[in-house]
Short mmCIF file of C-alpha atoms and ligand atoms in Angstrom, two decimals:
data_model
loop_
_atom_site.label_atom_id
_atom_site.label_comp_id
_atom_site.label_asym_id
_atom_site.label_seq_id
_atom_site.Cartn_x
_atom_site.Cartn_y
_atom_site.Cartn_z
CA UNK F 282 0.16 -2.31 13.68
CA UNK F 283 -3.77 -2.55 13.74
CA UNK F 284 -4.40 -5.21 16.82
CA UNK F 285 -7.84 -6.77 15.33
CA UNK F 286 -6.71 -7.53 12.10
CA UNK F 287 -4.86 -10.96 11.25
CA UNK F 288 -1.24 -9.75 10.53
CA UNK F 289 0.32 -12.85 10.02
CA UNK F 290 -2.58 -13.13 6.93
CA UNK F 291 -1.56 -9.77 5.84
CA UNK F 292 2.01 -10.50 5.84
CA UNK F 293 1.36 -13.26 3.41
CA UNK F 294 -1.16 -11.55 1.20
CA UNK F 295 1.66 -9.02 1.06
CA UNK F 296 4.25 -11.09 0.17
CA UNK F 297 1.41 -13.04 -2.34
CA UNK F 298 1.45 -9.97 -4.54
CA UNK F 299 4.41 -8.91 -4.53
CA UNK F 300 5.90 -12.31 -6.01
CA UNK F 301 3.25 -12.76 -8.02
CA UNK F 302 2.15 -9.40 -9.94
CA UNK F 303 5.22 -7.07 -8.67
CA UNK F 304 8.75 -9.28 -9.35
CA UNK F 305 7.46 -10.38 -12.63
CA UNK F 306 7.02 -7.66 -14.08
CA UNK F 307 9.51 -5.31 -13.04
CA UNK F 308 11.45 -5.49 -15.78
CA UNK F 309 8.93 -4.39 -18.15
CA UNK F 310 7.62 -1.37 -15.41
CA UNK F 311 11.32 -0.40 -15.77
CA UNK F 312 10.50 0.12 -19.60
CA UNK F 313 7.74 2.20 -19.42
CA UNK F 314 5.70 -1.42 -21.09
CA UNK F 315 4.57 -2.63 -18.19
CA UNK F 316 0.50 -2.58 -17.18
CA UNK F 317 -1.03 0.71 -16.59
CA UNK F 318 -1.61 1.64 -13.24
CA UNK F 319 -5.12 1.07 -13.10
CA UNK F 320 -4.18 -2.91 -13.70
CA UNK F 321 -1.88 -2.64 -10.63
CA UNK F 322 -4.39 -1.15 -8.72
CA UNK F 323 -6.88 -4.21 -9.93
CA UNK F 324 -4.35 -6.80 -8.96
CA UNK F 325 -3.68 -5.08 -5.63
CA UNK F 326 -7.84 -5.32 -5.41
CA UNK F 327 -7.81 -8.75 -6.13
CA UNK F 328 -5.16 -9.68 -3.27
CA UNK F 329 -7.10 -7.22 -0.73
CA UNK F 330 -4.76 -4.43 -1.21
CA UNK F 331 -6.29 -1.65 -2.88
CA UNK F 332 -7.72 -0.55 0.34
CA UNK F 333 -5.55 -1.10 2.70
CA UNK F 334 -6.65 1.57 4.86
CA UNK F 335 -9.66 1.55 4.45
CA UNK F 336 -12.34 0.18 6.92
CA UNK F 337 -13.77 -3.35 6.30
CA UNK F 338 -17.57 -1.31 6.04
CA UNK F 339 -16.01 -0.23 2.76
CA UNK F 340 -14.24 -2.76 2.01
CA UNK F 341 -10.84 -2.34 3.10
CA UNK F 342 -8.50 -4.28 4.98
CA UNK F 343 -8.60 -1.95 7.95
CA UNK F 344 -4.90 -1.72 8.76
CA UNK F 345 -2.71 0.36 10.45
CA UNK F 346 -0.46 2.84 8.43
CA UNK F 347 2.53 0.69 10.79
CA UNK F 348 1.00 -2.00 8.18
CA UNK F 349 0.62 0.30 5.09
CA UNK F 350 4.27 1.23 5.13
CA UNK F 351 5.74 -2.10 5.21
CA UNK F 352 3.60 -2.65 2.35
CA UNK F 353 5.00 0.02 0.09
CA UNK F 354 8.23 -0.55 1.42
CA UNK F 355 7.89 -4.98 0.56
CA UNK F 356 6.70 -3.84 -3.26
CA UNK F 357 9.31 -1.07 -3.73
CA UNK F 358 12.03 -3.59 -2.54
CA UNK F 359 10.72 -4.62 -5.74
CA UNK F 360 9.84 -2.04 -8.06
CA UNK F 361 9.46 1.48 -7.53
CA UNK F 362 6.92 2.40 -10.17
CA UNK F 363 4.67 -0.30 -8.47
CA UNK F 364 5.23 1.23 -4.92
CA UNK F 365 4.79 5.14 -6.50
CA UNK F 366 1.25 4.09 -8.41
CA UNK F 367 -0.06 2.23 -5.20
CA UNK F 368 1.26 4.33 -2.43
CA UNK F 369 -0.82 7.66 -4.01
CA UNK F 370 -3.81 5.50 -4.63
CA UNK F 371 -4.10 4.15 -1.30
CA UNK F 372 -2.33 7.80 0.53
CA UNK F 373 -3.35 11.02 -1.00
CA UNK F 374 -5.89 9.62 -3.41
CA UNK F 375 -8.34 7.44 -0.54
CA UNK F 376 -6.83 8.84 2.49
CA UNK F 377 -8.48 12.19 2.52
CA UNK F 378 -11.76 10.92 1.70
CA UNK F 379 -11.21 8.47 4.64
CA UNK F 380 -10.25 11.87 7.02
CA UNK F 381 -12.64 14.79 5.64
CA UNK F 382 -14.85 12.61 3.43
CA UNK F 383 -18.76 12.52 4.87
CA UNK F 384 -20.94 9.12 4.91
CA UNK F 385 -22.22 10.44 1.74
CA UNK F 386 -18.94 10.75 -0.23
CA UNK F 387 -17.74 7.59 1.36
CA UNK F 388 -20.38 5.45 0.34
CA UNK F 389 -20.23 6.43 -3.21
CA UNK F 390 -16.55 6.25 -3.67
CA UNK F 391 -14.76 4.41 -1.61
CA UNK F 392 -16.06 0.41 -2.18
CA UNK F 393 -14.96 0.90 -5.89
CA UNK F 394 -11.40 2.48 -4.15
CA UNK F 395 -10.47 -0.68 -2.37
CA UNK F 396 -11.97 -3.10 -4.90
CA UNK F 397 -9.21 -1.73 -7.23
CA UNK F 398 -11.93 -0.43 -9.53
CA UNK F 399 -11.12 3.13 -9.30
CA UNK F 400 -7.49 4.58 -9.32
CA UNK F 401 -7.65 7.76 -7.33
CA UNK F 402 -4.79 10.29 -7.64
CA UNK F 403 -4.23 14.27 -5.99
CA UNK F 404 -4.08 17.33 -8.10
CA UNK F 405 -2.43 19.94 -6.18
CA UNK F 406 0.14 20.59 -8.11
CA UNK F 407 0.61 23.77 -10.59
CA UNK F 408 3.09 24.29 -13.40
CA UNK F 409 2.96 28.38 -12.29
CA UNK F 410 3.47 27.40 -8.54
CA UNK F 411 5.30 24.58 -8.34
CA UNK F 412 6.49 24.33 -4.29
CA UNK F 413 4.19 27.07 -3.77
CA UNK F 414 1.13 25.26 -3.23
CA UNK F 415 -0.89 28.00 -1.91
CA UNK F 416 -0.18 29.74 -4.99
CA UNK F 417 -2.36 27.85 -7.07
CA UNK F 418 -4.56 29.79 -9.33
CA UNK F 419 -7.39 26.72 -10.64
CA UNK F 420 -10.67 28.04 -9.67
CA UNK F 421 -14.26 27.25 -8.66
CA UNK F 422 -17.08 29.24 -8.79
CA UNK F 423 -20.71 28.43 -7.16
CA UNK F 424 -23.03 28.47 -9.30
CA UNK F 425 -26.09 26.97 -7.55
CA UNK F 426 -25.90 23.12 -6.31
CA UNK F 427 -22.29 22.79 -7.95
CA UNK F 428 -18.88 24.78 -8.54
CA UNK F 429 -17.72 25.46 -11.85
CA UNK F 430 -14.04 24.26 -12.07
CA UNK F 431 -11.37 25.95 -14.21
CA UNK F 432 -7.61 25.41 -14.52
CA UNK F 433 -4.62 23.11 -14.82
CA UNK F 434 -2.73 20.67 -12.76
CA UNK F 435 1.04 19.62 -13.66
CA UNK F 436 2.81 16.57 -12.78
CA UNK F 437 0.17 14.58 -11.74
CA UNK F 438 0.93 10.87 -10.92
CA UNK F 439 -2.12 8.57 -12.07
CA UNK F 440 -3.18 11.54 -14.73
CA UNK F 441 -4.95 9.75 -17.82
CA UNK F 442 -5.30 6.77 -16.13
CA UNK F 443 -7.01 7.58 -12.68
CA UNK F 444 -10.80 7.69 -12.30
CA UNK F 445 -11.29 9.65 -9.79
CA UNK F 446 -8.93 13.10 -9.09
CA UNK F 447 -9.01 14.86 -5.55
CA UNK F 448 -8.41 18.88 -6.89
CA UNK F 449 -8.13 21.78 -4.93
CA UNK F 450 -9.12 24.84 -6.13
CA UNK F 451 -9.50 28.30 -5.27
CA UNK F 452 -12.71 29.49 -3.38
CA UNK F 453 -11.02 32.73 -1.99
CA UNK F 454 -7.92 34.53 -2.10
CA UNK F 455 -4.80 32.72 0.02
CA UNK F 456 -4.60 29.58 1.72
CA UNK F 457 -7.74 29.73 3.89
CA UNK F 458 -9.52 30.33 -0.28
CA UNK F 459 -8.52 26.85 -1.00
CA UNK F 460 -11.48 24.05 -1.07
CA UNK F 461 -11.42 20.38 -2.07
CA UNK F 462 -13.15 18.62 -4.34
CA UNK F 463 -14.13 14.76 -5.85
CA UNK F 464 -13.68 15.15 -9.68
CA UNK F 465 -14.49 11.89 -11.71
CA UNK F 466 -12.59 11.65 -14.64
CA UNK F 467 -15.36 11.14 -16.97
CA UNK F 468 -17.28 14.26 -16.10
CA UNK F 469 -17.80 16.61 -19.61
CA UNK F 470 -14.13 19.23 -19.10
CA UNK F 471 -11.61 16.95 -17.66
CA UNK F 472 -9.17 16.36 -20.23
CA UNK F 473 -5.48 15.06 -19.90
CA UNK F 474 -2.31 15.38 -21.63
CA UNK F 475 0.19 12.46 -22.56
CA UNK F 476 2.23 11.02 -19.90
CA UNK F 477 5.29 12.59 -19.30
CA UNK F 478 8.64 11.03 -20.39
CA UNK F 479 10.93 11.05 -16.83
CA UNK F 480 14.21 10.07 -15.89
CA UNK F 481 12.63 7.14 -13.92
CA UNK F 482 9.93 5.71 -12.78
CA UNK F 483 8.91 5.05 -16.02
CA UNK F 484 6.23 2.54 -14.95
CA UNK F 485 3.73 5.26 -13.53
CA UNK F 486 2.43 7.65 -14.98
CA UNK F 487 2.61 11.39 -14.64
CA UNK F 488 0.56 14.47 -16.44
CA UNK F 489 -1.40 17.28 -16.31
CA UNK F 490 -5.19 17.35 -15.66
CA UNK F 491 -7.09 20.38 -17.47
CA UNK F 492 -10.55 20.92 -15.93
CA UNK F 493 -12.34 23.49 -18.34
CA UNK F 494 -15.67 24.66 -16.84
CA UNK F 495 -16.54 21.33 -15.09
CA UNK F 496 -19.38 21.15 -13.22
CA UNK F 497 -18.71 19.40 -9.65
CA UNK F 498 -21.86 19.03 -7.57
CA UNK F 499 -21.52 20.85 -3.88
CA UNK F 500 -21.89 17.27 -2.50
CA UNK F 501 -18.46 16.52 -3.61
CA UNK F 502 -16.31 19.41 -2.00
CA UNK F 503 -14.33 17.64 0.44
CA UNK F 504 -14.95 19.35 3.75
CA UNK F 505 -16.23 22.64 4.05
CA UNK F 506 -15.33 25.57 1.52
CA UNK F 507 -12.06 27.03 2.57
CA UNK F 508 -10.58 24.31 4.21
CA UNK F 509 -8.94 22.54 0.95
CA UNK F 510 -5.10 23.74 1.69
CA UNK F 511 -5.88 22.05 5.26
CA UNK F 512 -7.22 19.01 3.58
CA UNK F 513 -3.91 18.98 1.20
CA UNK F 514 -1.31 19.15 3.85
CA UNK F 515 -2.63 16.91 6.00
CA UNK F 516 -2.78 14.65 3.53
CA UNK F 517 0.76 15.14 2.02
CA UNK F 518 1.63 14.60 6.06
CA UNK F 519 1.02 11.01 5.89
CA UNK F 520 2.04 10.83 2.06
CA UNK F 521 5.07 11.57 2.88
CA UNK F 522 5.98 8.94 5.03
CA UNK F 523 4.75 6.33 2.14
CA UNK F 524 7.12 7.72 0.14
CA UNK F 525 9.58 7.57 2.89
CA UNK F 526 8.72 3.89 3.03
CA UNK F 527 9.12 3.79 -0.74
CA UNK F 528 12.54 5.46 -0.40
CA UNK F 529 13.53 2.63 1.61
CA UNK F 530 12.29 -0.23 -0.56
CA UNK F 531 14.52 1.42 -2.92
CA UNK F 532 17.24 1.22 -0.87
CA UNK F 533 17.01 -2.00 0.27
CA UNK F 534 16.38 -3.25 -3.13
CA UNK F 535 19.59 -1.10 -4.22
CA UNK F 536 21.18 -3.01 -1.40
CA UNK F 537 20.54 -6.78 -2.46
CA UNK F 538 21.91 -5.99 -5.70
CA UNK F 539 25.12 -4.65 -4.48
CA UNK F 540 25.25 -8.14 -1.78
CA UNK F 541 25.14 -10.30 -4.52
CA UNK F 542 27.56 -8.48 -6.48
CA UNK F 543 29.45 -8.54 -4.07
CA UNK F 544 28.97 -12.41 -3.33
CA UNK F 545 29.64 -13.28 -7.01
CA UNK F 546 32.88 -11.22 -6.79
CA UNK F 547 34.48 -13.97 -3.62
CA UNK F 548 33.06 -16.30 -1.30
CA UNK F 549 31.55 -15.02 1.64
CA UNK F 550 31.58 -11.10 -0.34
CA UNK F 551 34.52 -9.16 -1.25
CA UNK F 552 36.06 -7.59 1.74
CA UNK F 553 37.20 -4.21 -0.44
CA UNK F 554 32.90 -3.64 -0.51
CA UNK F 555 32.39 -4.53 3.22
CA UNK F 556 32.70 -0.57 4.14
CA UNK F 557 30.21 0.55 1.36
CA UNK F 558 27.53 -2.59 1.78
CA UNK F 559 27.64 -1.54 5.53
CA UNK F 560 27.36 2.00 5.05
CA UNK F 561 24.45 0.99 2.69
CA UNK F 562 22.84 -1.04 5.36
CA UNK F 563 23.23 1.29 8.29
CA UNK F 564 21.43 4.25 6.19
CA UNK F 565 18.75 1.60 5.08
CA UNK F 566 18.19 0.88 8.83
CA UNK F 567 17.87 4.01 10.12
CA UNK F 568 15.96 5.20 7.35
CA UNK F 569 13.28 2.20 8.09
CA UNK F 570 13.14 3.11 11.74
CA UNK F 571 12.51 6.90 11.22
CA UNK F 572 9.55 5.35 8.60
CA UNK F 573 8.11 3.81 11.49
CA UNK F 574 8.46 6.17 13.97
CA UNK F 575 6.32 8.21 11.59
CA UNK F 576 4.14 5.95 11.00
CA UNK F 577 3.42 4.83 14.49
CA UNK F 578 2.71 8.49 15.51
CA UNK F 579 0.07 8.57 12.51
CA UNK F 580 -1.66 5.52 13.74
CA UNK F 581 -1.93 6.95 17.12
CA UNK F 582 -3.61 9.97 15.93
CA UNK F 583 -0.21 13.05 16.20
CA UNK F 584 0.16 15.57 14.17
CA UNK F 585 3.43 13.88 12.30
CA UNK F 586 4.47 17.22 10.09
CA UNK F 587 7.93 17.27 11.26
CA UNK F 588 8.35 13.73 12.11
CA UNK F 589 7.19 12.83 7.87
CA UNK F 590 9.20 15.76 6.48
CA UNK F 591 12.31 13.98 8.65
CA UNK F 592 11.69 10.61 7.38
CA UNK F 593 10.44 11.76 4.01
CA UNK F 594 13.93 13.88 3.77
CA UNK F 595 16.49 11.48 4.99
CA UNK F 596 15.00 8.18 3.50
CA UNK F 597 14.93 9.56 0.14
CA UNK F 598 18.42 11.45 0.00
CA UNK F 599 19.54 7.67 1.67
CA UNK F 600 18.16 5.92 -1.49
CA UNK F 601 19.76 7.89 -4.19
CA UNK F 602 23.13 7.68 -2.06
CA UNK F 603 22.69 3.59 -2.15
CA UNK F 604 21.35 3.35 -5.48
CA UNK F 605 24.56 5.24 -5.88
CA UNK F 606 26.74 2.75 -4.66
CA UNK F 607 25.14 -0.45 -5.87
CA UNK F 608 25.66 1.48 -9.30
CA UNK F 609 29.51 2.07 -8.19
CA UNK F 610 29.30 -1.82 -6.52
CA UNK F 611 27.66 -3.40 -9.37
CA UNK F 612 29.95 -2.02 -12.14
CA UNK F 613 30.59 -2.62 -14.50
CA UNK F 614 27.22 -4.66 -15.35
CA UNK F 615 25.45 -1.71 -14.24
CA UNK F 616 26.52 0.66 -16.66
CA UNK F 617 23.45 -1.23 -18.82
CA UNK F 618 20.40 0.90 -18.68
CA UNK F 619 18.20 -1.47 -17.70
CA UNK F 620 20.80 -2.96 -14.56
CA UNK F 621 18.89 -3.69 -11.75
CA UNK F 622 21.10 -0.69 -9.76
CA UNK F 623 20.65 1.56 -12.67
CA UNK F 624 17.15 1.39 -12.55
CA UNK F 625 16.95 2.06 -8.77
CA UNK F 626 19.78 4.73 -9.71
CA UNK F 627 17.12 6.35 -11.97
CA UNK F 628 14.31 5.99 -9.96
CA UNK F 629 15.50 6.49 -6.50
CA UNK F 630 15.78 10.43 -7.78
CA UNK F 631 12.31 11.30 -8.21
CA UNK F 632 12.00 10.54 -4.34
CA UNK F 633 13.47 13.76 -3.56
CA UNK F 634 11.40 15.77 -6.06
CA UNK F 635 7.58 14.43 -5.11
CA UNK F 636 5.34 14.98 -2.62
CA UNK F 637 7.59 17.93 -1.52
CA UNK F 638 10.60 18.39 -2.64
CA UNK F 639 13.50 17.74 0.08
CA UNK F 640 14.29 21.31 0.19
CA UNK F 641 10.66 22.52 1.01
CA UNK F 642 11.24 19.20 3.93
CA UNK F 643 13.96 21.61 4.89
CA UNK F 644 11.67 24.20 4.83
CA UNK F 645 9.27 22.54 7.56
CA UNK F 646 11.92 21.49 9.83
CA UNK F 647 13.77 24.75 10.12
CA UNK F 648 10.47 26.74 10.75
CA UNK F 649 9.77 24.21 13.17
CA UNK F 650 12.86 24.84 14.82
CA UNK F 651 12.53 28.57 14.76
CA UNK F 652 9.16 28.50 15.74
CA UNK F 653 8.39 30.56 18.95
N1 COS O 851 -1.14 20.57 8.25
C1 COS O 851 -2.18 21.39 8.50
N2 COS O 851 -2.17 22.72 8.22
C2 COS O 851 -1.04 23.21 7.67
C3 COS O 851 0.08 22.43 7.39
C4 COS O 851 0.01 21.05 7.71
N3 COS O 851 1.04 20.24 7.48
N4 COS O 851 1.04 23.21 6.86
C5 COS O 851 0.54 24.44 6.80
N5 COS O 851 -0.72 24.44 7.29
C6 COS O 851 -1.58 25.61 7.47
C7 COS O 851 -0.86 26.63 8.31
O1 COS O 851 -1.10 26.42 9.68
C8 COS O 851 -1.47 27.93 7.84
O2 COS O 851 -2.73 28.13 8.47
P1 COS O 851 -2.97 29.45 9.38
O3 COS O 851 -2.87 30.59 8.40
O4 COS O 851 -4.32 29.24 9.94
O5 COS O 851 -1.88 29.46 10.40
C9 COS O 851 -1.74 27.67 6.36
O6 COS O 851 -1.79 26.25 6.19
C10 COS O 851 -0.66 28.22 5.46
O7 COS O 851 0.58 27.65 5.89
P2 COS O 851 1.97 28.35 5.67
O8 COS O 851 1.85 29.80 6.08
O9 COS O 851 3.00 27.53 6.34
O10 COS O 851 2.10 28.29 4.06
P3 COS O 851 3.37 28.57 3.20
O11 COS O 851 2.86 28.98 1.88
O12 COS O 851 4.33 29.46 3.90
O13 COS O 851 4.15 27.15 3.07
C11 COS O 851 4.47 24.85 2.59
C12 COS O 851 3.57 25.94 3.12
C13 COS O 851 5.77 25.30 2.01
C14 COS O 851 4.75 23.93 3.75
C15 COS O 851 3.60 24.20 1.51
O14 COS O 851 3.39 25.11 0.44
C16 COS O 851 4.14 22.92 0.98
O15 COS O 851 4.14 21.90 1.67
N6 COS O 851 4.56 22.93 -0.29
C17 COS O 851 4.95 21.75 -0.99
C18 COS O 851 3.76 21.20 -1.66
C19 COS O 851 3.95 19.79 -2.05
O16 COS O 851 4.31 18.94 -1.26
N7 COS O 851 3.70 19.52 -3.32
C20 COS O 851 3.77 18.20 -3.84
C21 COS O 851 2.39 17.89 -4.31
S1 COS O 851 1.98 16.27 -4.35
S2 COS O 851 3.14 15.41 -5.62
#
């Protein structure tokens, strides 16, 4: 946790939003009718949480990522959409302007960031590569003072609604051909697609983002030309341990409904779920712990590759398994699509699928092992 910033005020600005913009409307994020994520983002502005990690010159709150998590983790307890839209706003949408961005770039974009303005989201993503990031075939070409962007992103969360996209694109052939770069969503070529229809997380939105022939000035490649795939990794690094901390919101969330279940079923719980609430609850646990480990070894400046891909992989495979069980504990009310446990059920999944899928976490762990 950040040591010059008032954490006991955070903590309650925290818990502010999420009982006043997050519980309430839940049920309608659930349905896909809740407010579009830019309004999220406003109302997290409002309560000094649309730049969390930001530094107060922009006007952010200046915390830790020890304090970032247990924000994503307090709204997801929540709702899930919520945590998803905020978690890439404030992650891989500011973060890597906050890391590679110059004084330039961070002056222009940032103040409108974490005043909830803006909604920033990542395009990395390609239908043709999928997992293969370094596959990506969206180009841009110099052509004097700007780059001339051409291409398509897939499964974009924030797409349609976001104002300001961070796209890499190719510069040069393989991963060292990748570069960066601010796109505003209003520049003449960005177009984007209607939101997907998913299995959950109905509440935030997800697209594609078509850039045809936009012009991006040279002053908003992020870092210098080539060093984009470095840029996106890095930044899916720390991602991944919000979404970690998402997972276990989820969980935990999962959990309470399955408790008072439970509690409704005989005083003091029924003891036939005591071995599945505790099984719930030990995951939960040591899925929180491995979020902050992570976390703590961002804020003090480590490389956390292995250390996020860990969390990232066993908090979200621990969510679905206790969404799982509340389902199986909260039966047979949650057989009702819109059951609290079904919803987390739903939801829960997607956790394995973004920001790397589970088997590409696999993928960094086992090289890592192997490694020389
Ligand atoms: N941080 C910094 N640099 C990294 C990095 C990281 N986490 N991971 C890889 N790199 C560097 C490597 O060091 C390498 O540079 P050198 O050639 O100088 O050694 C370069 O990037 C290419 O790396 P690598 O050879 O490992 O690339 P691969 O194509 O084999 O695999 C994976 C990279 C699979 C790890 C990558 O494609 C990946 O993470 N894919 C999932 C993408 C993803 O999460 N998508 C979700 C999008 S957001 S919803």
């Amino acid at each position: 946790m950040s040591t010059d910033i008032d954490q006991a005020g955070l903590a309650a600005r925290i818990t502010g939003f999420v009982d006043a913009v997050v519980t309430p409307i839940a049920p309608t994020m659930a349905r896909g009718a809740g407010p579009s994520p830019k309004r999220i983002v406003e109302a997290a502005g409002e309560a000094g949480l649309a730049g969390i990690l930001t530094p107060p010159a922009f006007g952010g709150a200046g915390a830790s990522h020890s304090d970032f998590i247990e924000f994503i983790e307090a709204v997801a307890r929540a709702d899930a959409s919520c945590a998803v839209i905020l978690d890439v706003h404030l992650s891989v949408g500011t973060e890597p302007l906050l890391v590679f961005g110059n004084n330039d770039q961070k002056s222009r974009y940032l103040r409108r960031l974490a005043a909830g303005e803006w909604l920033a989201a990542f395009a990395l993503t390609e239908a043709a590569g999928g997992s293969d990031a370094v596959a990506l075939r969206t180009r841009a070409v110099r052509d004097g003072d700007s780059y001339l962007l051409d291409g398509a992103k897939a499964f974009i969360t924030g797409a349609g609604d976001a104002d300001l996209y961070i796209v890499m694109a190719r510069t040069g052939d393989g991963p060292h051909g990748v570069s960066a770069f601010l796109v505003e969503a209003a520049w003449p070529g960005v177009t984007t697609g209607m939101p997907l229809s998913k299995m959950g997380l109905h509440g935030s939105w997800t697209g594609e983002l078509v850039l045809d022939g936009v012009r991006v000035p040279a002053a908003n490649r992020l870092g210098d030309e080539g060093m984009g795939f470095t840029v996106a990794m890095s930044a899916l690094d720390s991602g991944r341990v919000g979404i970690s901390a998402q997972a276990v919101g989820i969980a935990q969330g999962a959990l309470d409904a399955a408790v008072e279940a439970s509690r409704r079923r005989g005083e003091g719980g029924s003891a036939t779920d005591m071995p599945a609430l505790a099984d719930m609850e030990v995951r939960t646990s040591a899925a929180r712990q491995l979020t902050r480990y992570a976390a703590a070894l961002v804020d003090a400046g480590e490389r956390v590759t292995l250390d996020a891909a860990i969390a990232k992989l066993y908090s979200t495979d621990t969510c679905v398994a206790v969404a799982q069980s509340a389902v199986d504990l909260c039966a047979p009310e949650s057989g009702a699509d819109d059951h609290s446990a079904a919803v987390r059920f739903r939801d829960a999944k997607a956790c394995q699928i973004y920001e790397g899928t589970n088997q590409i976490q696999r993928v960094v762990i086992a090289r890592h092992l192997l490694r020389d």
